[in-house]
CSV table of C-alpha atoms in Angstrom, one decimal:
chain,number,residue,atom,x,y,z
A,1,MET,CA,0.0,0.0,-0.1
A,2,ASN,CA,1.3,3.4,-1.0
A,3,LYS,CA,1.7,6.3,1.5
A,4,ASP,CA,-1.4,8.5,2.1
A,5,VAL,CA,-1.4,11.1,-0.8
A,6,CYS,CA,-4.7,12.6,-0.1
A,7,ARG,CA,-6.2,13.6,3.1
A,8,ILE,CA,-9.8,14.7,3.8
A,9,LYS,CA,-10.0,17.2,6.6
A,10,GLY,CA,-13.0,18.8,8.0
A,11,SER,CA,-12.9,22.3,9.5
A,12,ARG,CA,-15.9,24.1,11.0
A,13,ARG,CA,-16.6,25.7,7.6
A,14,GLY,CA,-16.2,22.8,5.2
A,15,LEU,CA,-14.1,20.0,3.9
A,16,VAL,CA,-10.6,20.3,2.4
A,17,ILE,CA,-9.0,17.6,0.4
A,18,THR,CA,-5.3,18.0,0.6
A,19,ILE,CA,-3.1,16.5,-2.1
A,20,SER,CA,0.5,15.6,-1.0
A,21,ALA,CA,3.5,17.1,-2.8
A,22,GLY,CA,4.6,15.0,-5.7
A,23,ALA,CA,1.6,12.7,-5.6
A,24,ASP,CA,0.9,10.5,-8.6
A,25,PHE,CA,-2.3,11.5,-10.0
A,26,ALA,CA,-3.8,8.1,-10.7
A,27,GLU,CA,-2.9,7.2,-7.1
A,28,VAL,CA,-4.7,10.3,-5.8
A,29,LEU,CA,-7.8,9.3,-7.7
A,30,ARG,CA,-7.7,5.8,-6.4
A,31,GLN,CA,-7.2,6.8,-2.8
A,32,LEU,CA,-9.8,9.4,-2.9
A,33,GLN,CA,-12.3,7.1,-4.4
A,34,GLU,CA,-11.5,4.6,-1.7
A,35,LYS,CA,-11.8,7.1,1.1
A,36,LEU,CA,-15.1,8.5,-0.2
A,37,SER,CA,-16.8,5.1,-0.7
A,38,ALA,CA,-15.6,4.1,2.8
A,39,ALA,CA,-17.5,7.2,4.1
A,40,GLU,CA,-20.3,6.6,1.7
A,41,GLY,CA,-23.0,9.3,2.2
A,42,PHE,CA,-21.4,10.8,5.1
A,43,PHE,CA,-20.1,13.8,3.1
A,44,ALA,CA,-23.1,14.2,0.8
A,45,GLY,CA,-24.1,17.8,0.1
A,46,ALA,CA,-20.8,19.2,1.3
A,47,GLU,CA,-18.8,21.7,-0.5
A,48,VAL,CA,-15.3,20.7,-1.0
A,49,LYS,CA,-12.0,22.6,-1.5
A,50,LEU,CA,-8.9,21.3,-2.9
A,51,ALA,CA,-5.4,22.2,-1.5
A,52,PHE,CA,-2.3,21.2,-3.3
A,53,GLU,CA,1.0,20.9,-1.3
A,54,ASP,CA,3.0,21.7,-4.5
A,55,GLY,CA,1.9,23.6,-7.6
A,56,GLN,CA,-1.5,22.8,-9.0
A,57,PHE,CA,-2.9,20.0,-11.1
A,58,SER,CA,-4.0,20.6,-14.7
A,59,LYS,CA,-7.6,21.7,-15.5
A,60,GLU,CA,-8.3,18.2,-16.8
A,61,GLN,CA,-7.1,16.6,-13.5
A,62,VAL,CA,-9.1,19.0,-11.4
A,63,ASP,CA,-12.1,18.2,-13.7
A,64,ALA,CA,-11.5,14.4,-13.0
A,65,LEU,CA,-11.4,15.1,-9.3
A,66,ALA,CA,-14.6,17.2,-9.5
A,67,GLU,CA,-16.4,14.4,-11.3
A,68,LEU,CA,-15.4,11.9,-8.7
A,69,ILE,CA,-16.3,14.3,-5.9
A,70,SER,CA,-19.8,15.0,-7.4
A,71,ALA,CA,-20.4,11.3,-7.9
A,72,PHE,CA,-20.4,11.1,-4.1
A,73,GLY,CA,-23.0,13.8,-3.9
A,74,MET,CA,-20.7,16.6,-3.1
A,75,SER,CA,-19.6,19.8,-5.0
A,76,LEU,CA,-16.2,21.2,-5.6
A,77,ASP,CA,-15.6,24.9,-4.8
A,78,ARG,CA,-13.4,25.8,-7.8
A,79,ALA,CA,-13.5,29.5,-6.9
A,80,GLN,CA,-10.7,28.9,-4.8
A,81,PRO,CA,-7.8,27.1,-6.4
A,82,VAL,CA,-5.2,27.3,-3.6
A,83,THR,CA,-1.6,26.5,-3.5
A,84,ARG,CA,0.0,25.6,-0.2
A,85,TYR,CA,3.5,26.6,0.8
A,86,SER,CA,5.2,24.9,3.6
A,87,PRO,CA,7.5,26.9,5.6
A,88,ALA,CA,11.1,26.4,4.8
A,89,PRO,CA,12.6,23.8,7.1
A,90,SER,CA,15.4,26.0,8.4
A,91,VAL,CA,16.1,29.7,8.1
A,92,GLY,CA,19.3,29.9,10.0
A,93,GLU,CA,20.1,30.7,13.6
A,94,ALA,CA,19.7,34.5,13.3
A,95,TYR,CA,16.1,34.3,12.2
A,96,LYS,CA,15.0,31.6,14.6
A,97,GLU,CA,12.6,34.0,16.4
A,98,ALA,CA,10.8,34.7,13.2
A,99,GLU,CA,10.1,31.0,12.5
A,100,PRO,CA,6.5,30.1,12.5
A,101,ALA,CA,5.2,28.0,15.3
A,102,ALA,CA,5.5,24.2,14.7
A,103,GLY,CA,3.0,22.9,12.2
A,104,GLU,CA,1.7,26.4,11.2
A,105,GLU,CA,1.6,26.7,7.5
A,106,THR,CA,0.8,29.7,5.3
A,107,LEU,CA,-1.6,29.8,2.5
A,108,LEU,CA,-0.7,32.1,-0.4
A,109,VAL,CA,-3.6,33.4,-2.4
A,110,ARG,CA,-2.5,35.1,-5.5
A,111,ARG,CA,-5.8,36.7,-6.6
A,112,THR,CA,-8.4,39.2,-5.4
A,113,LEU,CA,-11.1,37.7,-3.3
A,114,ARG,CA,-14.6,39.0,-4.5
A,115,SER,CA,-17.9,39.2,-3.0
A,116,GLY,CA,-19.1,35.6,-2.1
A,117,GLN,CA,-15.7,34.1,-2.0
A,118,LYS,CA,-14.4,32.6,1.3
A,119,ILE,CA,-11.1,31.1,2.4
A,120,HIS,CA,-10.7,29.3,5.6
A,121,TYR,CA,-7.3,27.8,6.6
A,122,ASP,CA,-5.5,26.2,9.3
A,123,GLY,CA,-2.5,28.4,9.5
A,124,ASN,CA,-1.7,31.9,8.2
A,125,ILE,CA,-3.1,33.5,5.1
A,126,VAL,CA,-1.4,35.9,2.7
A,127,VAL,CA,-3.6,37.5,0.0
A,128,MET,CA,-1.8,39.0,-3.0
A,129,GLY,CA,-4.7,41.2,-4.1
A,130,ASP,CA,-7.7,42.7,-2.5
A,131,VAL,CA,-10.4,41.4,-0.2
A,132,ASN,CA,-13.6,43.0,-1.4
A,133,PRO,CA,-16.7,43.6,0.6
A,134,GLY,CA,-18.7,40.3,0.9
A,135,ALA,CA,-15.5,38.2,0.9
A,136,GLU,CA,-14.3,36.4,4.0
A,137,VAL,CA,-11.0,35.3,5.1
A,138,ALA,CA,-10.5,33.3,8.2
A,139,CYS,CA,-7.7,31.4,9.6
A,140,THR,CA,-6.1,30.1,12.9
A,141,GLY,CA,-3.0,32.4,12.5
A,142,ASP,CA,-2.3,35.9,11.0
A,143,ILE,CA,-3.9,37.4,8.0
A,144,VAL,CA,-1.7,39.6,5.6
A,145,VAL,CA,-3.4,41.4,2.7
A,146,LEU,CA,-1.1,42.9,0.2
A,147,GLY,CA,-3.9,45.2,-1.1
A,148,SER,CA,-7.1,46.5,0.3
A,149,LEU,CA,-9.0,44.6,2.9
A,150,ARG,CA,-12.6,45.7,2.7
A,151,GLY,CA,-14.4,42.4,3.5
A,152,VAL,CA,-14.5,40.3,6.7
A,153,ALA,CA,-11.3,39.0,8.3
A,154,HIS,CA,-11.1,36.6,11.1
A,155,ALA,CA,-7.7,35.9,12.5
A,156,GLY,CA,-6.8,33.4,15.3
A,157,ILE,CA,-10.2,31.6,14.9
A,158,ALA,CA,-9.0,28.9,17.6
A,159,ASP,CA,-9.0,31.7,20.1
A,160,ARG,CA,-5.4,32.8,19.6
A,161,VAL,CA,-5.5,36.3,20.9
A,162,ASP,CA,-2.0,37.2,19.7
A,163,ALA,CA,-3.1,36.9,16.0
A,164,MET,CA,-3.0,40.0,13.9
A,165,VAL,CA,-4.4,41.3,10.7
A,166,PHE,CA,-2.3,43.4,8.3
A,167,ALA,CA,-3.3,45.2,5.2
A,168,PHE,CA,-2.0,47.9,2.9
A,169,ARG,CA,-5.4,49.6,3.3
A,170,LEU,CA,-7.3,48.3,6.2
A,171,GLU,CA,-11.0,49.2,5.8
A,172,PRO,CA,-12.7,46.0,6.7
A,173,THR,CA,-16.4,45.6,7.0
A,174,GLN,CA,-15.7,43.6,10.2
A,175,LEU,CA,-12.6,42.6,11.9
A,176,ARG,CA,-12.4,39.5,14.2
A,177,ILE,CA,-9.6,38.4,16.2
A,178,ALA,CA,-10.0,35.2,18.3
A,179,HIS,CA,-13.3,35.9,20.0
A,180,TYR,CA,-13.1,39.7,19.7
A,181,ILE,CA,-15.3,41.4,17.0
A,182,SER,CA,-15.1,44.9,15.8
A,183,ARG,CA,-16.8,46.6,13.0
A,184,SER,CA,-16.0,49.7,10.9
A,185,PRO,CA,-17.5,52.9,12.2
A,186,ASP,CA,-20.8,53.9,10.7
A,187,GLU,CA,-19.6,57.4,9.8
A,188,LYS,CA,-17.1,57.9,7.0
A,189,GLN,CA,-13.7,57.9,8.2
A,190,PRO,CA,-10.7,59.6,6.6
A,191,GLN,CA,-8.8,56.9,4.5
A,192,PRO,CA,-5.8,55.4,6.2
A,193,LEU,CA,-2.6,56.7,4.8
A,194,GLY,CA,-0.6,53.6,4.7
A,195,PRO,CA,-0.3,50.0,5.9
A,196,GLU,CA,-2.1,49.3,9.2
A,197,VAL,CA,-2.1,46.4,11.5
A,198,ALA,CA,-4.9,45.2,13.9
A,199,ARG,CA,-4.2,43.4,17.1
A,200,VAL,CA,-5.9,42.8,20.5
A,201,VAL,CA,-4.7,45.2,23.1
A,202,ASP,CA,-6.5,45.5,26.5
A,203,ASN,CA,-9.3,43.2,25.4
A,204,MET,CA,-10.1,45.4,22.4
A,205,ILE,CA,-9.1,45.2,18.7
A,206,GLN,CA,-6.9,48.1,18.1
A,207,ILE,CA,-5.7,49.4,14.7
A,208,SER,CA,-2.4,51.1,14.5
A,209,PRO,CA,-0.1,52.2,11.6
A,210,TYR,CA,2.3,49.5,10.7
A,211,THR,CA,5.7,50.1,11.8
A,212,HIS,CA,8.5,47.7,11.5
A,213,TRP,CA,8.2,44.7,13.9
A,214,GLY,CA,11.6,45.4,15.4
A,215,SER,CA,10.6,48.9,16.6
B,1,MET,CA,-16.8,32.3,-36.4
B,2,GLY,CA,-18.6,35.1,-34.5
B,3,LYS,CA,-18.2,36.1,-30.9
B,4,VAL,CA,-20.7,35.2,-28.1
B,5,ILE,CA,-20.9,38.0,-25.6
B,6,VAL,CA,-23.0,37.8,-22.5
B,7,ILE,CA,-24.3,40.9,-20.9
B,8,THR,CA,-24.8,40.4,-17.3
B,9,SER,CA,-24.9,42.4,-13.8
B,10,GLY,CA,-26.1,40.4,-10.9
B,11,LYS,CA,-28.4,43.2,-9.8
B,12,GLY,CA,-31.6,43.9,-11.6
B,13,GLY,CA,-32.6,47.2,-13.2
B,14,VAL,CA,-29.2,48.5,-14.0
B,15,GLY,CA,-29.7,48.5,-17.8
B,16,LYS,CA,-28.7,45.1,-19.1
B,17,THR,CA,-31.6,44.8,-21.6
B,18,THR,CA,-31.2,48.4,-22.8
B,19,THR,CA,-27.5,47.8,-23.3
B,20,THR,CA,-28.0,44.7,-25.2
B,21,ALA,CA,-30.7,46.4,-27.5
B,22,ASN,CA,-28.3,49.3,-28.1
B,23,LEU,CA,-25.2,47.3,-28.7
B,24,GLY,CA,-27.1,45.2,-31.1
B,25,HIS,CA,-28.4,48.1,-33.1
B,26,GLY,CA,-25.0,50.0,-32.8
B,27,LEU,CA,-23.0,47.0,-34.2
B,28,ALA,CA,-25.6,46.3,-37.0
B,29,ALA,CA,-25.2,49.9,-37.9
B,30,LEU,CA,-21.4,49.3,-38.3
B,31,GLY,CA,-22.4,46.7,-40.8
B,32,ARG,CA,-22.1,43.6,-38.6
B,33,LYS,CA,-24.5,40.6,-38.6
B,34,VAL,CA,-25.8,40.5,-35.0
B,35,CYS,CA,-28.1,38.1,-33.2
B,36,LEU,CA,-29.6,39.0,-29.8
B,37,VAL,CA,-30.7,36.3,-27.4
B,38,ASP,CA,-32.9,36.9,-24.6
B,39,ALA,CA,-32.1,34.4,-21.9
B,40,ASP,CA,-34.5,35.9,-19.4
B,41,ILE,CA,-37.0,33.1,-19.7
B,42,GLY,CA,-40.3,34.0,-17.9
B,43,LEU,CA,-39.5,37.7,-17.7
B,44,ARG,CA,-38.6,38.6,-21.2
B,45,ASN,CA,-38.4,42.2,-22.3
B,46,LEU,CA,-35.7,42.6,-24.9
B,47,ASP,CA,-38.4,42.2,-27.5
B,48,VAL,CA,-40.3,45.1,-26.0
B,49,VAL,CA,-37.2,47.4,-25.9
B,50,LEU,CA,-36.6,46.5,-29.6
B,51,GLY,CA,-40.3,47.1,-30.5
B,52,LEU,CA,-40.6,43.6,-31.8
B,53,GLU,CA,-43.1,42.0,-29.3
B,54,ASN,CA,-45.9,41.6,-31.7
B,55,ARG,CA,-43.7,39.5,-34.1
B,56,ILE,CA,-42.8,36.6,-31.8
B,57,VAL,CA,-44.0,33.2,-33.0
B,58,TYR,CA,-41.3,31.0,-31.8
B,59,HIS,CA,-39.0,31.3,-28.9
B,60,LEU,CA,-35.7,30.0,-27.5
B,61,LEU,CA,-37.4,27.0,-25.9
B,62,ASP,CA,-39.1,26.0,-29.1
B,63,VAL,CA,-35.5,25.8,-30.6
B,64,VAL,CA,-34.0,24.0,-27.8
B,65,GLU,CA,-36.8,21.5,-27.7
B,66,GLY,CA,-36.7,21.0,-31.4
B,67,ASN,CA,-40.3,22.4,-32.2
B,68,CYS,CA,-38.7,24.6,-34.9
B,69,THR,CA,-35.5,25.4,-36.6
B,70,VAL,CA,-33.2,28.1,-35.4
B,71,SER,CA,-33.7,30.2,-38.5
B,72,LYS,CA,-37.5,30.1,-38.2
B,73,ALA,CA,-37.4,31.5,-34.7
B,74,LEU,CA,-35.2,34.4,-35.4
B,75,ILE,CA,-37.1,37.7,-35.6
B,76,ARG,CA,-35.8,40.3,-38.1
B,77,ASP,CA,-35.4,43.7,-36.9
B,78,LYS,CA,-37.6,46.5,-38.3
B,79,GLN,CA,-34.6,48.6,-39.2
B,80,HIS,CA,-31.7,46.3,-40.0
B,81,GLY,CA,-33.6,43.4,-41.2
B,82,GLU,CA,-31.4,40.3,-41.9
B,83,ASN,CA,-28.4,42.0,-40.0
B,84,LEU,CA,-30.1,42.1,-36.7
B,85,VAL,CA,-32.2,39.4,-35.4
B,86,LEU,CA,-33.7,38.5,-32.1
B,87,LEU,CA,-34.3,35.1,-30.4
B,88,ALA,CA,-37.1,35.8,-27.9
B,89,ALA,CA,-37.4,34.2,-24.6
B,90,ALA,CA,-40.4,32.1,-23.6
B,91,GLN,CA,-42.6,34.0,-21.4
B,92,THR,CA,-44.7,31.1,-20.1
B,93,ARG,CA,-42.0,28.9,-18.9
B,94,GLU,CA,-39.3,29.2,-16.2
B,95,LYS,CA,-35.5,29.4,-16.2
B,96,ASP,CA,-34.9,25.7,-15.4
B,97,ALA,CA,-36.6,24.7,-18.6
B,98,VAL,CA,-33.2,25.0,-20.3
B,99,ASN,CA,-29.8,23.8,-19.2
B,100,PRO,CA,-26.3,25.1,-19.9
B,101,ASP,CA,-25.4,22.3,-22.4
B,102,GLN,CA,-28.5,23.1,-24.5
B,103,MET,CA,-27.4,26.9,-24.4
B,104,ARG,CA,-23.9,25.8,-25.5
B,105,ASP,CA,-25.1,23.9,-28.4
B,106,LEU,CA,-27.4,26.7,-29.5
B,107,MET,CA,-24.4,29.2,-29.3
B,108,LYS,CA,-22.5,27.0,-31.5
B,109,VAL,CA,-25.1,27.1,-34.2
B,110,LEU,CA,-25.6,30.9,-33.9
B,111,ARG,CA,-22.0,31.9,-33.9
B,112,LYS,CA,-21.6,30.3,-37.3
B,113,GLU,CA,-24.0,32.7,-38.9
B,114,TYR,CA,-23.5,35.9,-37.0
B,115,ASP,CA,-20.5,38.2,-36.2
B,116,TYR,CA,-21.9,38.9,-32.8
B,117,VAL,CA,-24.3,36.9,-30.5
B,118,LEU,CA,-25.3,39.1,-27.6
B,119,VAL,CA,-27.0,37.2,-24.8
B,120,ASP,CA,-29.1,39.3,-22.4
B,121,CYS,CA,-28.7,37.7,-19.0
B,122,PRO,CA,-31.4,37.6,-16.4
B,123,ALA,CA,-30.7,39.2,-12.9
B,124,GLY,CA,-29.5,36.9,-10.3
B,125,ILE,CA,-26.9,34.3,-10.0
B,126,GLU,CA,-29.0,31.1,-10.3
B,127,GLN,CA,-30.0,28.9,-13.1
B,128,GLY,CA,-30.8,31.7,-15.5
B,129,PHE,CA,-27.4,33.2,-15.1
B,130,ARG,CA,-25.7,29.8,-15.5
B,131,ASN,CA,-27.6,29.3,-18.7
B,132,ALA,CA,-26.8,32.7,-20.1
B,133,VAL,CA,-23.0,32.4,-19.4
B,134,ALA,CA,-22.8,28.9,-20.9
B,135,GLY,CA,-21.2,29.0,-24.4
B,136,ALA,CA,-20.1,32.7,-24.1
B,137,ASP,CA,-16.6,33.7,-25.1
B,138,GLN,CA,-16.7,37.1,-23.4
B,139,ALA,CA,-18.7,38.9,-20.7
B,140,ILE,CA,-19.7,42.5,-20.3
B,141,LEU,CA,-20.9,43.6,-17.0
B,142,VAL,CA,-23.2,46.4,-16.6
B,143,THR,CA,-23.2,48.3,-13.3
B,144,THR,CA,-24.5,51.8,-12.1
B,145,PRO,CA,-22.5,54.0,-9.8
B,146,GLU,CA,-24.3,52.6,-6.8
B,147,VAL,CA,-22.6,50.6,-4.0
B,148,SER,CA,-25.2,47.8,-4.3
B,149,ALA,CA,-24.8,47.5,-8.0
B,150,VAL,CA,-21.0,47.4,-7.8
B,151,ARG,CA,-21.0,44.8,-5.0
B,152,ASP,CA,-23.2,42.5,-7.2
B,153,ALA,CA,-21.0,43.1,-10.1
B,154,ASP,CA,-18.0,42.1,-7.9
B,155,ARG,CA,-19.8,38.9,-7.0
B,156,ILE,CA,-20.3,38.1,-10.7
B,157,VAL,CA,-16.7,38.8,-11.5
B,158,GLY,CA,-15.9,36.1,-8.9
B,159,LEU,CA,-18.5,33.7,-10.3
B,160,LEU,CA,-17.2,34.2,-13.8
B,161,GLU,CA,-13.6,33.4,-12.7
B,162,ALA,CA,-15.0,29.9,-11.9
B,163,THR,CA,-16.3,29.4,-15.4
B,164,GLU,CA,-14.2,29.6,-18.7
B,165,LEU,CA,-15.0,33.3,-18.9
B,166,HIS,CA,-12.1,35.3,-17.9
B,167,ASP,CA,-11.3,38.9,-18.3
B,168,PRO,CA,-14.8,40.5,-18.2
B,169,GLN,CA,-15.2,44.2,-19.1
B,170,VAL,CA,-17.5,46.6,-17.4
B,171,ILE,CA,-19.9,49.3,-18.7
B,172,ILE,CA,-20.7,52.0,-16.0
B,173,ASN,CA,-24.3,53.0,-16.7
B,174,ARG,CA,-26.3,56.0,-15.7
B,175,ILE,CA,-23.6,58.2,-14.3
B,176,ARG,CA,-24.6,61.7,-13.5
B,177,PRO,CA,-21.7,64.1,-13.8
B,178,ASP,CA,-23.5,66.8,-11.7
B,179,MET,CA,-23.9,64.3,-8.8
B,180,VAL,CA,-20.3,63.1,-9.1
B,181,ARG,CA,-19.1,66.7,-9.0
B,182,ARG,CA,-21.0,67.3,-5.9
B,183,GLY,CA,-19.6,64.1,-4.4
B,184,ASP,CA,-23.0,62.5,-4.1
B,185,MET,CA,-22.2,59.6,-6.5
B,186,LEU,CA,-19.5,57.1,-6.9
B,187,ASP,CA,-17.3,58.2,-9.7
B,188,ILE,CA,-15.4,56.2,-12.4
B,189,SER,CA,-12.2,55.8,-10.3
B,190,ASP,CA,-14.2,54.6,-7.3
B,191,VAL,CA,-15.8,51.8,-9.3
B,192,ASP,CA,-12.5,51.1,-11.0
B,193,ASP,CA,-10.6,51.0,-7.7
B,194,PHE,CA,-13.1,48.4,-6.6
B,195,LEU,CA,-13.6,46.0,-9.4
B,196,ARG,CA,-10.2,46.5,-11.1
B,197,ILE,CA,-11.5,45.2,-14.5
B,198,PRO,CA,-11.2,47.0,-17.9
B,199,ILE,CA,-13.8,49.7,-18.5
B,200,LEU,CA,-15.6,49.2,-21.8
B,201,GLY,CA,-17.8,52.4,-21.6
B,202,ILE,CA,-19.4,54.9,-19.5
B,203,VAL,CA,-23.0,55.8,-20.3
B,204,PRO,CA,-24.5,59.0,-18.8
B,205,ASP,CA,-27.8,59.1,-17.3
B,206,ASP,CA,-30.2,60.3,-20.0
B,207,GLU,CA,-34.0,60.8,-19.9
B,208,SER,CA,-34.2,60.1,-23.6
B,209,ILE,CA,-33.4,56.4,-22.7
B,210,ILE,CA,-36.7,56.0,-21.0
B,211,VAL,CA,-38.6,57.5,-24.0
B,212,SER,CA,-36.8,55.4,-26.5
B,213,THR,CA,-37.2,52.2,-24.5
B,214,ASN,CA,-40.9,52.7,-24.2
B,215,ARG,CA,-41.1,53.5,-27.9
B,216,GLY,CA,-39.1,50.4,-28.8
B,217,GLU,CA,-36.5,52.4,-30.6
B,218,PRO,CA,-33.0,52.1,-29.2
B,219,VAL,CA,-31.3,55.4,-28.3
B,220,VAL,CA,-28.1,54.5,-30.1
B,221,ASN,CA,-29.8,55.6,-33.3
B,222,ASP,CA,-30.4,59.0,-32.1
B,223,GLN,CA,-27.4,61.1,-33.2
B,224,ARG,CA,-28.1,63.9,-30.8
B,225,SER,CA,-28.2,61.8,-27.7
B,226,ARG,CA,-25.2,61.7,-25.4
B,227,SER,CA,-26.1,58.2,-24.2
B,228,GLY,CA,-26.5,57.1,-27.8
B,229,GLN,CA,-23.0,58.6,-28.5
B,230,ALA,CA,-21.7,56.5,-25.5
B,231,TYR,CA,-23.3,53.3,-26.9
B,232,ARG,CA,-21.8,54.1,-30.4
B,233,ASN,CA,-18.4,54.5,-28.8
B,234,ILE,CA,-18.7,51.2,-27.0
B,235,CYS,CA,-19.7,49.3,-30.4
B,236,ARG,CA,-16.6,50.8,-31.9
B,237,ARG,CA,-14.3,49.6,-29.0
B,238,LEU,CA,-16.0,46.2,-29.4
B,239,GLU,CA,-14.8,46.3,-33.1
B,240,GLY,CA,-11.2,47.0,-31.8
B,241,GLN,CA,-11.0,50.7,-32.4
B,242,GLU,CA,-9.4,53.0,-30.0
B,243,VAL,CA,-12.0,55.5,-28.9
B,244,SER,CA,-11.3,57.9,-26.0
B,245,PHE,CA,-14.0,58.2,-23.3
B,246,MET,CA,-16.5,61.1,-23.6
B,247,ASP,CA,-15.7,64.2,-21.4
B,248,LEU,CA,-18.7,64.0,-19.2
B,249,GLN,CA,-17.3,66.7,-16.8
B,250,GLY,CA,-16.4,69.2,-19.4
B,251,GLU,CA,-20.0,70.3,-20.1
B,252,ASN,CA,-20.6,73.7,-18.6
B,253,PHE,CA,-24.0,75.3,-17.8
B,254,MET,CA,-24.3,76.9,-21.2
B,255,GLN,CA,-23.7,73.8,-23.1
B,256,ARG,CA,-26.1,71.9,-20.9
B,257,LEU,CA,-28.7,74.5,-21.5
B,258,LEU,CA,-28.2,74.4,-25.2
B,259,ARG,CA,-28.5,70.7,-25.2
B,260,ARG,CA,-31.7,70.8,-23.3
B,261,ILE,CA,-33.1,73.2,-25.9
B,262,ARG,CA,-31.9,71.1,-28.7
B,263,VAL,CA,-33.4,67.8,-27.3
B,264,GLY,CA,-36.6,69.8,-26.4
B,265,ALA,CA,-36.9,70.9,-30.0
B,266,ALA,CA,-36.2,67.5,-31.4
B,267,ASN,CA,-39.0,66.0,-29.3
B,268,ARG,CA,-41.5,68.5,-30.3
């Protein structure tokens, strides 16, 4: 029996099928079929996301996976082709402090998230684009948006109060960190001038201009 | 091989049908063969805007279900004849009477005959939307400078990403320069900053649209109308020409007054 090349993982918000790095596609299909039939009916009606540990599969291959998934009464959420990047194993002694906590991974989203699109992830999320109103980003770690954050962001969902949310333009509809929730003021605010970061300080979500971590 | 373009918006009432009718007339006037398809089954009105309601015998469902041939169901326009035809929607049925595969097959047939096939998409993101985008090569989003319309347009861009339809373009409809100047309306850059997709055209708010829509004569044929000019510009851009955007802000009080007088005289 080959090693596990695909894992089905349920989070609060849905199912994610993770495909291992360097997996043989035929083997992925076979294992997925096996796992889904073992759980026949259990996942029916669920919306499934795919996560690839290295690169992406071709459109045909994703199609084949989608077909298999729908054969078991589930649907594939294609709006979110995601690529996973594992943290580099070692960054050298000097940077030891900056290393992510063990097991914490970062999801790189290289697109703009538009209304109705959601990303949930066990780890950190970096969005290279905007998060528009009506879009939602949630993860157990930090959220970094290299663009405008106008939607809903929830960092530290497993009640990690030290999580933070960073954006070039931080104008979210709602910000959540761990169990704290804050919303944007009802009155129009002057636009932020530069990158900002939100963190929990004194039991409140506080937004401050981003200054270098070292300072 | 012609191009199939779906005209969509998410939100209702932003001017999809008016846009479809005007682009159809505008492209036909440029000498193209154009087929308009009303995909709004159950709530059709492209035929009304074109003034062709009383000529409908067969509709889209008749074609899809094999009750008649495609050519038999196409209604020729009063003005452009063979060069502008309409495939009307069924009024007595519902959106789920068609499926995306059937639409795809239909588009394959139509694109052989026509340079442009413009599909008027129903509002919403359900079955009707999925049918309308099936088989299209290109999407044009219509939005108005209102937050709710722009949000819906954003949602549509996201949904289109999941289909084969990439790189949609947007038409910003019903912009009112005076309101933008006062800061009471989103301006072009606000919409652009938000959607970040190419702008195909900007159509000023214009009372003559309502008049022409009710009469069944698209405003694009009215040489004096500014919105008609905007639609003519869009058609030329679709044809690959470089046309700069109309200067909506530049019009001063005297010019506005003169235009009012001219329009008034024309309507008399």
